[in-house]
PDB file of C-alpha atoms and ligand atoms in Angstrom:
ATOM      1  CA  UNK A 107     -54.645-134.899  16.771  1.00 64.00           C
ATOM      2  CA  UNK A 108     -58.044-133.589  17.854  1.00 75.00           C
ATOM      3  CA  UNK A 109     -58.709-134.289  21.473  1.00 89.00           C
ATOM      4  CA  UNK A 110     -62.098-134.390  23.107  1.00 97.00           C
ATOM      5  CA  UNK A 111     -62.722-131.358  25.307  1.00 98.00           C
ATOM      6  CA  UNK A 112     -63.830-132.302  28.803  1.00 97.00           C
ATOM      7  CA  UNK A 113     -64.248-128.888  30.395  1.00 97.00           C
ATOM      8  CA  UNK A 114     -63.624-125.226  29.674  1.00 98.00           C
ATOM      9  CA  UNK A 115     -62.972-122.873  32.558  1.00 96.00           C
ATOM     10  CA  UNK A 116     -62.088-119.190  32.705  1.00 96.00           C
ATOM     11  CA  UNK A 117     -58.340-119.567  32.247  1.00 98.00           C
ATOM     12  CA  UNK A 118     -57.889-123.212  31.256  1.00 98.00           C
ATOM     13  CA  UNK A 119     -59.336-125.979  29.113  1.00 98.00           C
ATOM     14  CA  UNK A 120     -59.208-129.674  29.989  1.00 98.00           C
ATOM     15  CA  UNK A 121     -58.939-132.262  27.238  1.00 98.00           C
ATOM     16  CA  UNK A 122     -59.049-136.020  27.323  1.00 98.00           C
ATOM     17  CA  UNK A 123     -55.545-137.337  27.961  1.00 98.00           C
ATOM     18  CA  UNK A 124     -53.538-139.903  25.977  1.00 97.00           C
ATOM     19  CA  UNK A 125     -54.384-142.693  28.428  1.00 96.00           C
ATOM     20  CA  UNK A 126     -57.195-143.409  30.891  1.00 96.00           C
ATOM     21  CA  UNK A 127     -56.927-141.457  34.114  1.00 97.00           C
ATOM     22  CA  UNK A 128     -55.034-138.598  32.484  1.00 98.00           C
ATOM     23  CA  UNK A 129     -56.084-135.202  31.163  1.00 98.00           C
ATOM     24  CA  UNK A 130     -54.377-132.453  29.210  1.00 98.00           C
ATOM     25  CA  UNK A 131     -54.570-129.039  30.869  1.00 98.00           C
ATOM     26  CA  UNK A 132     -54.362-126.161  28.347  1.00 98.00           C
ATOM     27  CA  UNK A 133     -53.520-122.669  29.657  1.00 98.00           C
ATOM     28  CA  UNK A 134     -55.329-119.774  27.952  1.00 98.00           C
ATOM     29  CA  UNK A 135     -54.394-116.081  27.934  1.00 98.00           C
ATOM     30  CA  UNK A 136     -57.918-115.179  29.076  1.00 98.00           C
ATOM     31  CA  UNK A 137     -58.256-113.454  32.414  1.00 98.00           C
ATOM     32  CA  UNK A 138     -61.327-112.775  34.513  1.00 97.00           C
ATOM     33  CA  UNK A 139     -61.843-111.034  37.817  1.00 97.00           C
ATOM     34  CA  UNK A 140     -64.660-110.197  40.211  1.00 95.00           C
ATOM     35  CA  UNK A 141     -66.537-113.406  39.449  1.00 92.00           C
ATOM     36  CA  UNK A 142     -66.070-112.939  35.660  1.00 93.00           C
ATOM     37  CA  UNK A 143     -67.615-109.437  35.585  1.00 96.00           C
ATOM     38  CA  UNK A 144     -64.252-108.166  34.317  1.00 98.00           C
ATOM     39  CA  UNK A 145     -62.809-109.972  31.314  1.00 98.00           C
ATOM     40  CA  UNK A 146     -59.595-109.513  29.371  1.00 98.00           C
ATOM     41  CA  UNK A 147     -56.591-111.085  27.720  1.00 98.00           C
ATOM     42  CA  UNK A 148     -53.096-111.110  29.193  1.00 98.00           C
ATOM     43  CA  UNK A 149     -50.860-111.940  26.225  1.00 98.00           C
ATOM     44  CA  UNK A 150     -48.497-114.790  27.031  1.00 98.00           C
ATOM     45  CA  UNK A 151     -50.082-115.564  30.402  1.00 98.00           C
ATOM     46  CA  UNK A 152     -50.952-119.130  29.401  1.00 98.00           C
ATOM     47  CA  UNK A 153     -47.386-119.920  28.367  1.00 98.00           C
ATOM     48  CA  UNK A 154     -45.964-118.398  31.550  1.00 98.00           C
ATOM     49  CA  UNK A 155     -48.490-119.938  33.967  1.00 98.00           C
ATOM     50  CA  UNK A 156     -47.886-123.346  32.363  1.00 98.00           C
ATOM     51  CA  UNK A 157     -44.143-122.985  33.172  1.00 98.00           C
ATOM     52  CA  UNK A 158     -44.584-121.380  36.589  1.00 98.00           C
ATOM     53  CA  UNK A 159     -47.124-123.969  37.730  1.00 98.00           C
ATOM     54  CA  UNK A 160     -44.962-126.812  36.354  1.00 98.00           C
ATOM     55  CA  UNK A 161     -42.003-125.497  38.310  1.00 98.00           C
ATOM     56  CA  UNK A 162     -43.879-124.980  41.584  1.00 98.00           C
ATOM     57  CA  UNK A 163     -45.771-128.298  41.439  1.00 98.00           C
ATOM     58  CA  UNK A 164     -42.540-130.162  40.675  1.00 98.00           C
ATOM     59  CA  UNK A 165     -40.756-128.509  43.608  1.00 98.00           C
ATOM     60  CA  UNK A 166     -43.709-129.337  45.875  1.00 98.00           C
ATOM     61  CA  UNK A 167     -43.668-132.985  44.755  1.00 98.00           C
ATOM     62  CA  UNK A 168     -39.987-133.087  45.674  1.00 98.00           C
ATOM     63  CA  UNK A 169     -40.808-132.178  49.291  1.00 98.00           C
ATOM     64  CA  UNK A 170     -43.554-134.792  49.491  1.00 98.00           C
ATOM     65  CA  UNK A 171     -46.686-132.831  48.589  1.00 98.00           C
ATOM     66  CA  UNK A 172     -48.607-134.988  46.097  1.00 98.00           C
ATOM     67  CA  UNK A 173     -49.960-133.166  43.039  1.00 98.00           C
ATOM     68  CA  UNK A 174     -51.926-133.957  39.888  1.00 98.00           C
ATOM     69  CA  UNK A 175     -49.006-132.790  37.718  1.00 98.00           C
ATOM     70  CA  UNK A 176     -47.332-135.369  35.459  1.00 98.00           C
ATOM     71  CA  UNK A 177     -45.296-133.390  32.915  1.00 98.00           C
ATOM     72  CA  UNK A 178     -45.374-130.385  30.648  1.00 98.00           C
ATOM     73  CA  UNK A 179     -46.209-131.315  27.053  1.00 98.00           C
ATOM     74  CA  UNK A 180     -45.601-128.065  25.179  1.00 98.00           C
ATOM     75  CA  UNK A 181     -45.833-124.276  25.514  1.00 98.00           C
ATOM     76  CA  UNK A 182     -49.421-124.227  26.728  1.00 98.00           C
ATOM     77  CA  UNK A 183     -50.239-127.782  27.802  1.00 98.00           C
ATOM     78  CA  UNK A 184     -49.410-130.110  30.640  1.00 98.00           C
ATOM     79  CA  UNK A 185     -50.346-133.715  31.291  1.00 98.00           C
ATOM     80  CA  UNK A 186     -52.151-134.208  34.610  1.00 98.00           C
ATOM     81  CA  UNK A 187     -53.777-137.046  36.538  1.00 98.00           C
ATOM     82  CA  UNK A 188     -57.562-136.944  36.362  1.00 98.00           C
ATOM     83  CA  UNK A 189     -58.955-136.170  39.806  1.00 98.00           C
ATOM     84  CA  UNK A 190     -62.342-135.486  41.311  1.00 98.00           C
ATOM     85  CA  UNK A 191     -62.092-131.856  42.288  1.00 98.00           C
ATOM     86  CA  UNK A 192     -63.148-131.089  45.857  1.00 98.00           C
ATOM     87  CA  UNK A 193     -65.415-128.030  45.407  1.00 98.00           C
ATOM     88  CA  UNK A 194     -63.399-125.799  47.726  1.00 99.00           C
ATOM     89  CA  UNK A 195     -60.866-123.024  47.348  1.00 98.00           C
ATOM     90  CA  UNK A 196     -58.355-123.184  50.167  1.00 99.00           C
ATOM     91  CA  UNK A 197     -56.844-119.729  50.709  1.00 99.00           C
ATOM     92  CA  UNK A 198     -53.735-119.160  52.821  1.00 99.00           C
ATOM     93  CA  UNK A 199     -52.852-115.614  53.898  1.00 99.00           C
ATOM     94  CA  UNK A 200     -49.653-114.193  55.386  1.00 99.00           C
ATOM     95  CA  UNK A 201     -50.250-110.477  54.826  1.00 99.00           C
ATOM     96  CA  UNK A 202     -53.622-108.695  54.751  1.00 99.00           C
ATOM     97  CA  UNK A 203     -54.903-107.968  51.232  1.00 98.00           C
ATOM     98  CA  UNK A 204     -57.899-108.290  48.935  1.00 98.00           C
ATOM     99  CA  UNK A 205     -61.140-109.595  50.392  1.00 98.00           C
ATOM    100  CA  UNK A 206     -59.715-109.948  53.910  1.00 98.00           C
ATOM    101  CA  UNK A 207     -58.750-106.264  54.043  1.00 98.00           C
ATOM    102  CA  UNK A 208     -62.120-105.267  52.635  1.00 98.00           C
ATOM    103  CA  UNK A 209     -64.274-107.458  54.860  1.00 98.00           C
ATOM    104  CA  UNK A 210     -62.467-106.859  58.127  1.00 98.00           C
ATOM    105  CA  UNK A 211     -61.118-103.353  57.551  1.00 98.00           C
ATOM    106  CA  UNK A 212     -57.481-104.365  57.920  1.00 98.00           C
ATOM    107  CA  UNK A 213     -55.036-102.215  56.005  1.00 98.00           C
ATOM    108  CA  UNK A 214     -53.589-103.907  52.949  1.00 98.00           C
ATOM    109  CA  UNK A 215     -49.988-104.864  53.661  1.00 98.00           C
ATOM    110  CA  UNK A 216     -50.442-105.435  57.389  1.00 98.00           C
ATOM    111  CA  UNK A 217     -48.580-108.606  58.363  1.00 98.00           C
ATOM    112  CA  UNK A 218     -50.936-111.135  59.970  1.00 98.00           C
ATOM    113  CA  UNK A 219     -50.095-112.394  63.490  1.00 98.00           C
ATOM    114  CA  UNK A 220     -50.070-115.911  62.032  1.00 98.00           C
ATOM    115  CA  UNK A 221     -50.955-117.520  58.716  1.00 98.00           C
ATOM    116  CA  UNK A 222     -54.717-117.732  58.228  1.00 98.00           C
ATOM    117  CA  UNK A 223     -56.433-120.475  56.231  1.00 98.00           C
ATOM    118  CA  UNK A 224     -59.905-119.900  54.786  1.00 99.00           C
ATOM    119  CA  UNK A 225     -62.284-122.086  52.775  1.00 99.00           C
ATOM    120  CA  UNK A 226     -64.551-120.941  49.969  1.00 98.00           C
ATOM    121  CA  UNK A 227     -67.240-122.994  48.266  1.00 98.00           C
ATOM    122  CA  UNK A 228     -66.451-123.197  44.527  1.00 98.00           C
ATOM    123  CA  UNK A 229     -69.678-121.999  42.956  1.00 97.00           C
ATOM    124  CA  UNK A 230     -69.685-119.253  40.324  1.00 95.00           C
ATOM    125  CA  UNK A 231     -73.410-118.553  40.635  1.00 96.00           C
ATOM    126  CA  UNK A 232     -72.955-117.822  44.325  1.00 97.00           C
ATOM    127  CA  UNK A 233     -69.655-115.966  43.823  1.00 96.00           C
ATOM    128  CA  UNK A 234     -67.565-118.495  45.787  1.00 97.00           C
ATOM    129  CA  UNK A 235     -68.889-117.760  49.303  1.00 98.00           C
ATOM    130  CA  UNK A 236     -66.647-118.290  52.331  1.00 98.00           C
ATOM    131  CA  UNK A 237     -67.635-121.376  54.321  1.00 99.00           C
ATOM    132  CA  UNK A 238     -66.625-122.954  57.622  1.00 98.00           C
ATOM    133  CA  UNK A 239     -65.644-126.555  58.379  1.00 98.00           C
ATOM    134  CA  UNK A 240     -69.199-127.026  59.645  1.00 98.00           C
ATOM    135  CA  UNK A 241     -70.626-126.193  56.228  1.00 98.00           C
ATOM    136  CA  UNK A 242     -68.062-128.371  54.472  1.00 99.00           C
ATOM    137  CA  UNK A 243     -68.816-131.477  56.531  1.00 98.00           C
ATOM    138  CA  UNK A 244     -72.589-130.874  56.808  1.00 98.00           C
ATOM    139  CA  UNK A 245     -73.031-130.582  53.076  1.00 98.00           C
ATOM    140  CA  UNK A 246     -70.662-133.476  52.398  1.00 98.00           C
ATOM    141  CA  UNK A 247     -68.064-131.629  50.308  1.00 98.00           C
ATOM    142  CA  UNK A 248     -65.317-133.190  52.442  1.00 98.00           C
ATOM    143  CA  UNK A 249     -65.062-134.954  55.802  1.00 98.00           C
ATOM    144  CA  UNK A 250     -63.015-133.836  58.806  1.00 98.00           C
ATOM    145  CA  UNK A 251     -60.119-136.100  57.821  1.00 98.00           C
ATOM    146  CA  UNK A 252     -60.062-134.638  54.294  1.00 98.00           C
ATOM    147  CA  UNK A 253     -60.155-131.112  55.724  1.00 98.00           C
ATOM    148  CA  UNK A 254     -57.290-131.886  58.078  1.00 98.00           C
ATOM    149  CA  UNK A 255     -55.242-133.319  55.219  1.00 98.00           C
ATOM    150  CA  UNK A 256     -55.887-130.262  53.027  1.00 98.00           C
ATOM    151  CA  UNK A 257     -55.009-127.966  55.935  1.00 98.00           C
ATOM    152  CA  UNK A 258     -51.703-129.763  56.589  1.00 98.00           C
ATOM    153  CA  UNK A 259     -50.796-129.665  52.886  1.00 98.00           C
ATOM    154  CA  UNK A 260     -51.804-126.001  52.614  1.00 99.00           C
ATOM    155  CA  UNK A 261     -49.534-125.059  55.526  1.00 98.00           C
ATOM    156  CA  UNK A 262     -46.615-127.056  54.107  1.00 98.00           C
ATOM    157  CA  UNK A 263     -47.128-125.439  50.714  1.00 99.00           C
ATOM    158  CA  UNK A 264     -47.179-122.041  52.437  1.00 99.00           C
ATOM    159  CA  UNK A 265     -43.955-122.674  54.380  1.00 98.00           C
ATOM    160  CA  UNK A 266     -42.142-123.974  51.328  1.00 98.00           C
ATOM    161  CA  UNK A 267     -43.381-121.378  48.829  1.00 99.00           C
ATOM    162  CA  UNK A 268     -42.844-118.490  51.254  1.00 98.00           C
ATOM    163  CA  UNK A 269     -39.161-119.419  51.367  1.00 98.00           C
ATOM    164  CA  UNK A 270     -38.885-120.163  47.676  1.00 98.00           C
ATOM    165  CA  UNK A 271     -40.375-116.804  46.678  1.00 98.00           C
ATOM    166  CA  UNK A 272     -38.365-114.877  49.302  1.00 98.00           C
ATOM    167  CA  UNK A 273     -35.283-116.351  47.671  1.00 98.00           C
ATOM    168  CA  UNK A 274     -36.196-114.512  44.464  1.00 98.00           C
ATOM    169  CA  UNK A 275     -37.200-111.283  46.176  1.00 98.00           C
ATOM    170  CA  UNK A 276     -40.950-111.844  46.364  1.00 98.00           C
ATOM    171  CA  UNK A 277     -43.326-111.810  49.337  1.00 99.00           C
ATOM    172  CA  UNK A 278     -46.006-114.489  49.198  1.00 99.00           C
ATOM    173  CA  UNK A 279     -48.930-112.398  50.452  1.00 99.00           C
ATOM    174  CA  UNK A 280     -51.663-114.988  49.916  1.00 99.00           C
ATOM    175  CA  UNK A 281     -52.671-117.758  47.531  1.00 99.00           C
ATOM    176  CA  UNK A 282     -55.424-120.173  46.627  1.00 99.00           C
ATOM    177  CA  UNK A 283     -55.148-123.943  46.329  1.00 99.00           C
ATOM    178  CA  UNK A 284     -57.512-126.575  44.985  1.00 98.00           C
ATOM    179  CA  UNK A 285     -57.412-130.240  45.836  1.00 99.00           C
ATOM    180  CA  UNK A 286     -58.705-133.361  44.128  1.00 98.00           C
ATOM    181  CA  UNK A 287     -59.366-136.995  44.969  1.00 98.00           C
ATOM    182  CA  UNK A 288     -57.407-139.679  43.193  1.00 97.00           C
ATOM    183  CA  UNK A 289     -58.038-143.420  43.407  1.00 94.00           C
ATOM    184  CA  UNK A 290     -55.102-145.858  43.318  1.00 87.00           C
ATOM    185  CA  UNK A 291     -56.624-149.358  43.485  1.00 87.00           C
ATOM    186  CA  UNK A 292     -59.533-148.581  45.821  1.00 91.00           C
ATOM    187  CA  UNK A 293     -57.346-146.281  47.921  1.00 95.00           C
ATOM    188  CA  UNK A 294     -58.322-142.592  47.928  1.00 96.00           C
ATOM    189  CA  UNK A 295     -55.614-139.945  48.076  1.00 97.00           C
ATOM    190  CA  UNK A 296     -55.973-136.184  48.189  1.00 98.00           C
ATOM    191  CA  UNK A 297     -53.610-134.341  45.853  1.00 98.00           C
ATOM    192  CA  UNK A 298     -52.952-130.735  44.939  1.00 98.00           C
ATOM    193  CA  UNK A 299     -54.711-129.853  41.669  1.00 98.00           C
ATOM    194  CA  UNK A 300     -55.411-126.881  39.367  1.00 98.00           C
ATOM    195  CA  UNK A 301     -52.464-124.469  39.107  1.00 98.00           C
ATOM    196  CA  UNK A 302     -50.205-122.277  41.207  1.00 98.00           C
ATOM    197  CA  UNK A 303     -49.351-119.070  39.370  1.00 98.00           C
ATOM    198  CA  UNK A 304     -49.626-115.270  39.571  1.00 98.00           C
ATOM    199  CA  UNK A 305     -53.333-115.838  38.761  1.00 98.00           C
ATOM    200  CA  UNK A 306     -53.799-117.568  42.101  1.00 98.00           C
ATOM    201  CA  UNK A 307     -51.110-115.918  44.279  1.00 98.00           C
ATOM    202  CA  UNK A 308     -50.434-112.382  45.457  1.00 99.00           C
ATOM    203  CA  UNK A 309     -46.713-111.684  45.047  1.00 99.00           C
ATOM    204  CA  UNK A 310     -45.114-108.393  46.070  1.00 99.00           C
ATOM    205  CA  UNK A 311     -41.540-107.306  45.470  1.00 98.00           C
ATOM    206  CA  UNK A 312     -39.663-107.521  48.779  1.00 98.00           C
ATOM    207  CA  UNK A 313     -38.093-104.074  48.548  1.00 98.00           C
ATOM    208  CA  UNK A 314     -40.625-101.964  46.636  1.00 98.00           C
ATOM    209  CA  UNK A 315     -43.875-103.854  47.420  1.00 98.00           C
ATOM    210  CA  UNK A 316     -44.667-103.643  43.713  1.00 98.00           C
ATOM    211  CA  UNK A 317     -47.482-106.056  42.873  1.00 98.00           C
ATOM    212  CA  UNK A 318     -46.377-108.815  40.478  1.00 98.00           C
ATOM    213  CA  UNK A 319     -49.625-110.748  40.118  1.00 98.00           C
ATOM    214  CA  UNK A 320     -53.195-110.663  38.853  1.00 98.00           C
ATOM    215  CA  UNK A 321     -54.023-107.601  40.985  1.00 98.00           C
ATOM    216  CA  UNK A 322     -52.356-105.577  38.195  1.00 98.00           C
ATOM    217  CA  UNK A 323     -55.202-106.763  35.937  1.00 98.00           C
ATOM    218  CA  UNK A 324     -57.956-106.606  38.596  1.00 98.00           C
ATOM    219  CA  UNK A 325     -57.049-103.038  39.553  1.00 98.00           C
ATOM    220  CA  UNK A 326     -55.979-101.722  36.104  1.00 98.00           C
ATOM    221  CA  UNK A 327     -52.438-101.015  37.272  1.00 98.00           C
ATOM    222  CA  UNK A 328     -50.843-101.624  33.847  1.00 98.00           C
ATOM    223  CA  UNK A 329     -47.738-103.693  33.147  1.00 98.00           C
ATOM    224  CA  UNK A 330     -49.700-106.911  33.559  1.00 98.00           C
ATOM    225  CA  UNK A 331     -47.781-108.989  30.971  1.00 98.00           C
ATOM    226  CA  UNK A 332     -44.480-107.679  32.326  1.00 98.00           C
ATOM    227  CA  UNK A 333     -45.403-108.712  35.875  1.00 98.00           C
ATOM    228  CA  UNK A 334     -46.055-112.334  34.878  1.00 98.00           C
ATOM    229  CA  UNK A 335     -42.812-112.335  32.857  1.00 98.00           C
ATOM    230  CA  UNK A 336     -40.898-110.969  35.820  1.00 98.00           C
ATOM    231  CA  UNK A 337     -42.154-113.746  38.112  1.00 98.00           C
ATOM    232  CA  UNK A 338     -41.183-116.369  35.505  1.00 98.00           C
ATOM    233  CA  UNK A 339     -37.785-114.700  35.009  1.00 98.00           C
ATOM    234  CA  UNK A 340     -37.034-114.640  38.736  1.00 98.00           C
ATOM    235  CA  UNK A 341     -37.987-118.315  39.061  1.00 98.00           C
ATOM    236  CA  UNK A 342     -35.701-119.085  36.108  1.00 98.00           C
ATOM    237  CA  UNK A 343     -38.474-120.449  33.889  1.00 98.00           C
ATOM    238  CA  UNK A 344     -38.954-117.641  31.353  1.00 96.00           C
ATOM    239  CA  UNK A 345     -39.025-119.364  27.944  1.00 92.00           C
ATOM    240  CA  UNK A 346     -35.755-118.735  26.064  1.00 81.00           C
ATOM    241  CA  UNK A 347     -37.468-117.574  22.903  1.00 70.00           C
ATOM    242  CA  UNK A 348     -38.910-114.682  24.871  1.00 58.00           C
ATOM    243  CA  UNK A 349     -41.917-112.666  23.795  1.00 52.00           C
ATOM    244  CA  UNK A 350     -42.016-114.239  20.301  1.00 54.00           C
ATOM    245  CA  UNK A 351     -43.298-117.506  21.705  1.00 55.00           C
ATOM    246  CA  UNK A 352     -45.554-115.773  24.168  1.00 59.00           C
ATOM    247  CA  UNK A 353     -47.988-114.900  21.428  1.00 59.00           C
ATOM    248  CA  UNK A 354     -49.121-118.495  21.302  1.00 55.00           C
ATOM    249  CA  UNK A 355     -50.043-120.555  18.299  1.00 54.00           C
ATOM    250  CA  UNK A 356     -50.300-118.642  15.004  1.00 54.00           C
ATOM    251  CA  UNK A 357     -51.750-119.879  11.778  1.00 53.00           C
ATOM    252  CA  UNK A 358     -49.149-120.747   9.210  1.00 48.00           C
ATOM    253  CA  UNK A 359     -50.543-119.883   5.775  1.00 44.00           C
TER     254      UNK A 359
HETATM  255  N1  UDP B 541     -57.987-116.335  44.509  1.00 61.35           N
HETATM  256  C1  UDP B 541     -58.051-117.133  43.382  1.00 61.35           C
HETATM  257  N2  UDP B 541     -59.270-117.429  42.852  1.00 61.35           N
HETATM  258  C2  UDP B 541     -60.437-116.973  43.382  1.00 61.35           C
HETATM  259  C3  UDP B 541     -60.363-116.146  44.535  1.00 61.35           C
HETATM  260  C4  UDP B 541     -59.117-115.853  45.065  1.00 61.35           C
HETATM  261  O1  UDP B 541     -57.038-117.581  42.868  1.00 61.35           O
HETATM  262  O2  UDP B 541     -61.519-117.294  42.856  1.00 61.35           O
HETATM  263  C5  UDP B 541     -56.680-116.017  45.105  1.00 61.35           C
HETATM  264  C6  UDP B 541     -56.277-114.570  44.893  1.00 61.35           C
HETATM  265  O3  UDP B 541     -55.487-114.438  43.737  1.00 61.35           O
HETATM  266  C7  UDP B 541     -55.489-114.255  46.129  1.00 61.35           C
HETATM  267  C8  UDP B 541     -56.075-115.172  47.208  1.00 61.35           C
HETATM  268  O4  UDP B 541     -56.757-116.201  46.499  1.00 61.35           O
HETATM  269  O5  UDP B 541     -54.124-114.606  45.952  1.00 61.35           O
HETATM  270  C9  UDP B 541     -57.027-114.477  48.133  1.00 61.35           C
HETATM  271  O6  UDP B 541     -58.006-113.806  47.381  1.00 61.35           O
HETATM  272  P1  UDP B 541     -59.087-112.863  48.083  1.00 61.35           P
HETATM  273  O7  UDP B 541     -59.963-113.679  48.974  1.00 61.35           O
HETATM  274  O8  UDP B 541     -58.419-111.696  48.696  1.00 61.35           O
HETATM  275  O9  UDP B 541     -60.051-112.444  46.911  1.00 61.35           O
HETATM  276  P2  UDP B 541     -59.900-111.331  45.779  1.00 61.35           P
HETATM  277  O10 UDP B 541     -59.487-110.065  46.450  1.00 61.35           O
HETATM  278  O11 UDP B 541     -58.899-111.870  44.833  1.00 61.35           O
HETATM  279  O12 UDP B 541     -61.284-111.283  45.198  1.00 61.35           O
END
């Protein structure tokens, strides 16, 4: 069945869903970094991120964090609720890394005195600039109540995922969340959207501090595919068929 494409992003494609109010989220192997200046392919990433995000969203639902996730459809696709994306990236940090280390001169790996939440305005042309609550409310991207709700969810997600990852020997250094608005008969709800995967989280091995996330791609560290597989394996969601299926759809002659 050919589905109408709604949107194509850097790592995912959204198609019209089987019923109104639903979409199909397709996970690609494409990877970008530094505002799409660096491009590449991480073989099998789409298959693994589909599973990892399914697992994490499902676990979050079970502790009362609402998400857009409905169910996984196949190796690379999941059914989601259609939401109006709030144009913000909500970043939670536990350990200094990436842009925080760079901007503020804090050594990568330094534990933060407490978890820090930051907001970035989702705008590729501007390179996703950091914004404050003042900017968010002034420009009408979200109101104070929405911001408070996102903040509370972000902190709950952080507490829960920090423990979940520690249980499989991974430190949750930082991560990015996106939220969307969903209407249930005139009532607006904010739900977690997009994905949660090694594309959007920094995950370091507890004992060796080895990076098991997209930084391997960003910084040309090698072993990128293996890192994503290792995260999936530790979470118990590595597809049984192994690397064979990770190559994605092939043409049958
Ligand atoms: N992140 C993301 N998408 C973005 C920017 C950041 O998923 O467009 C994630 C990133 O993977 C990391 C966290 O948010 O886990 C914090 O990223 P940071 O601000 O340090 O930016 P980066 O160093 O990745 O440019």
